[in-house]
mmCIF file with all atom_site columns, C-alpha atoms in Angstrom:
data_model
loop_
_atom_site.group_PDB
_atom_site.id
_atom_site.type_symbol
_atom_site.label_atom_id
_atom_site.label_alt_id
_atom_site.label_comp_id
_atom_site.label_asym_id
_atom_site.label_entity_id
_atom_site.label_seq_id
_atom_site.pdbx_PDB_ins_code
_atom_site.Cartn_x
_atom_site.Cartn_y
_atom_site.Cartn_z
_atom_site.occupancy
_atom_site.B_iso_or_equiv
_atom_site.pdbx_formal_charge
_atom_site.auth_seq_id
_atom_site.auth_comp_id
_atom_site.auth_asym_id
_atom_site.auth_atom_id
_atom_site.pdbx_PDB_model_num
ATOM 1  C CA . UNK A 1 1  ? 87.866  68.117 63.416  1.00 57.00 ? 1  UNK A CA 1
ATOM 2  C CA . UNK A 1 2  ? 89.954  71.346 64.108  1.00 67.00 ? 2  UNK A CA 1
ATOM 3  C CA . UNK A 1 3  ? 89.433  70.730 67.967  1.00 72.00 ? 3  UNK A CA 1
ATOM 4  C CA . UNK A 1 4  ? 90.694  67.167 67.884  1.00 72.00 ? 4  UNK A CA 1
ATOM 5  C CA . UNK A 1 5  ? 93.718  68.190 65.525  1.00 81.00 ? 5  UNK A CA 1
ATOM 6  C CA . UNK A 1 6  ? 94.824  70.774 67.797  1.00 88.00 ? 6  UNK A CA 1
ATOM 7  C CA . UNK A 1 7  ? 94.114  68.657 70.623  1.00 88.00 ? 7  UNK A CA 1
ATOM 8  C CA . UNK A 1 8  ? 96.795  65.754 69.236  1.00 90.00 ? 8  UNK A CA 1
ATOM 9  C CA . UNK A 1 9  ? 99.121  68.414 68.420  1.00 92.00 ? 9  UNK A CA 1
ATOM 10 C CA . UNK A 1 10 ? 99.275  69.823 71.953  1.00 93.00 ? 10 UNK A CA 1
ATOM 11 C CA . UNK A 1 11 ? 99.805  66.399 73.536  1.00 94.00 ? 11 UNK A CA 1
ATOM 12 C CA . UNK A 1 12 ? 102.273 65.700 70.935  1.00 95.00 ? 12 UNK A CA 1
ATOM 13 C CA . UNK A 1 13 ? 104.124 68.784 71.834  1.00 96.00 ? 13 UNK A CA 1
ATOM 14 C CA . UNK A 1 14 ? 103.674 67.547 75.591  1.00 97.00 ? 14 UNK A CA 1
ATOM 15 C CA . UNK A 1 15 ? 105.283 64.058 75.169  1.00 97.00 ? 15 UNK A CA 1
ATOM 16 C CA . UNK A 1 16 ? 107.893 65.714 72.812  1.00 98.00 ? 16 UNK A CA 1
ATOM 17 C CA . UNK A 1 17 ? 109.166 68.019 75.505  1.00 98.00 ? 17 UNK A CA 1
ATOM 18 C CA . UNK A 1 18 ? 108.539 64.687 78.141  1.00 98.00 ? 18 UNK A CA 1
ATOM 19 C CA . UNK A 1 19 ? 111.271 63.187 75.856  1.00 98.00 ? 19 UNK A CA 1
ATOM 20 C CA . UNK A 1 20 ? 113.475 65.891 75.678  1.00 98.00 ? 20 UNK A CA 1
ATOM 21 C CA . UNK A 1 21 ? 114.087 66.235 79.696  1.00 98.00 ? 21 UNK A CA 1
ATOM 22 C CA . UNK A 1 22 ? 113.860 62.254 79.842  1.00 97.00 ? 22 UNK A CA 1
ATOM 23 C CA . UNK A 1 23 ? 116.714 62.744 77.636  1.00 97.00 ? 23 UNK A CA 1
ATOM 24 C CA . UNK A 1 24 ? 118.465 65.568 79.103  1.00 96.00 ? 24 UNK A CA 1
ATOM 25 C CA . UNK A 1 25 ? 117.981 63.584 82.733  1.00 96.00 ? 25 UNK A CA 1
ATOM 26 C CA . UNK A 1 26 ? 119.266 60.429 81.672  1.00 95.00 ? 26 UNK A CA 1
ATOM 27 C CA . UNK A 1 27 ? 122.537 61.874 79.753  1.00 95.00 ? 27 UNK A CA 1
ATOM 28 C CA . UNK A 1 28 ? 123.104 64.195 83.470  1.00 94.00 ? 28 UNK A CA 1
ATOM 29 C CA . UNK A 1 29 ? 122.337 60.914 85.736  1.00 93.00 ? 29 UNK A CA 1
ATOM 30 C CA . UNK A 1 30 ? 124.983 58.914 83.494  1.00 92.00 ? 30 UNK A CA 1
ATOM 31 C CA . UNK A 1 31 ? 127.484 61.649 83.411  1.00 91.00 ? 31 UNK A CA 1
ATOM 32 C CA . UNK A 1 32 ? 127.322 62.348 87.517  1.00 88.00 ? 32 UNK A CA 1
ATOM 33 C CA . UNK A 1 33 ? 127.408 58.666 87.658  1.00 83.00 ? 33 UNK A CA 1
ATOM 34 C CA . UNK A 1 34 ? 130.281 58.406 85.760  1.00 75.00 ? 34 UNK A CA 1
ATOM 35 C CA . UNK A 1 35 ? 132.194 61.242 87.523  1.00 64.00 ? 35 UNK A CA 1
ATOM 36 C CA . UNK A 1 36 ? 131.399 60.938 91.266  1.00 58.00 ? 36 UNK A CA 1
ATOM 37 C CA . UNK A 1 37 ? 130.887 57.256 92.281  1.00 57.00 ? 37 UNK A CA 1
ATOM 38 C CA . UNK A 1 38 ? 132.789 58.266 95.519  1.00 58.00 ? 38 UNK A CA 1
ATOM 39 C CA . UNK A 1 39 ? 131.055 61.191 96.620  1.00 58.00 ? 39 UNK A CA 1
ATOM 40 C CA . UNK A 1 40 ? 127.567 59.395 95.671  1.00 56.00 ? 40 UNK A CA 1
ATOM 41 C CA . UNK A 1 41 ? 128.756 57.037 97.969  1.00 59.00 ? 41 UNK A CA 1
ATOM 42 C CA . UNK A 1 42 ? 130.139 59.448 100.617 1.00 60.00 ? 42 UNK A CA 1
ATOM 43 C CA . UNK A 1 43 ? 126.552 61.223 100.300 1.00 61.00 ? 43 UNK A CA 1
ATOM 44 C CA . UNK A 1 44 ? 125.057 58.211 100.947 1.00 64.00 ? 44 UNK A CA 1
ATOM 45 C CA . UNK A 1 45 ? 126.928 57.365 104.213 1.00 61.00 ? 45 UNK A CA 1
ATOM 46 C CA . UNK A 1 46 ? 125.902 60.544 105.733 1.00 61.00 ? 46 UNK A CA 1
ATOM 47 C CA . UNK A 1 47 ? 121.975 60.500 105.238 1.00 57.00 ? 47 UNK A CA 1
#
């Protein structure tokens, strides 16, 4: 029982920090979205 408790803790602990840069990702993509529409385009021109 200790073994499976610990197991469900560690991949709780896993898909908590999964959410957390998810998070963190999504709020930075939005925000650089937001900001920069023209250079995102720009960039996208030159590759």
């Amino acid at each position: 029982m200790k073994q499976a408790n610990n197991m469900g803790f560690f991949m709780a602990k896993i898909l908590l920090f999964l959410g957390l840069v998810g998070a963190a990702y999504l709020v930075y993509a939005l925000l650089s979205q937001t900001d920069d529409k023209e250079d995102d385009n720009n960039d996208e021109m030159k590759f």
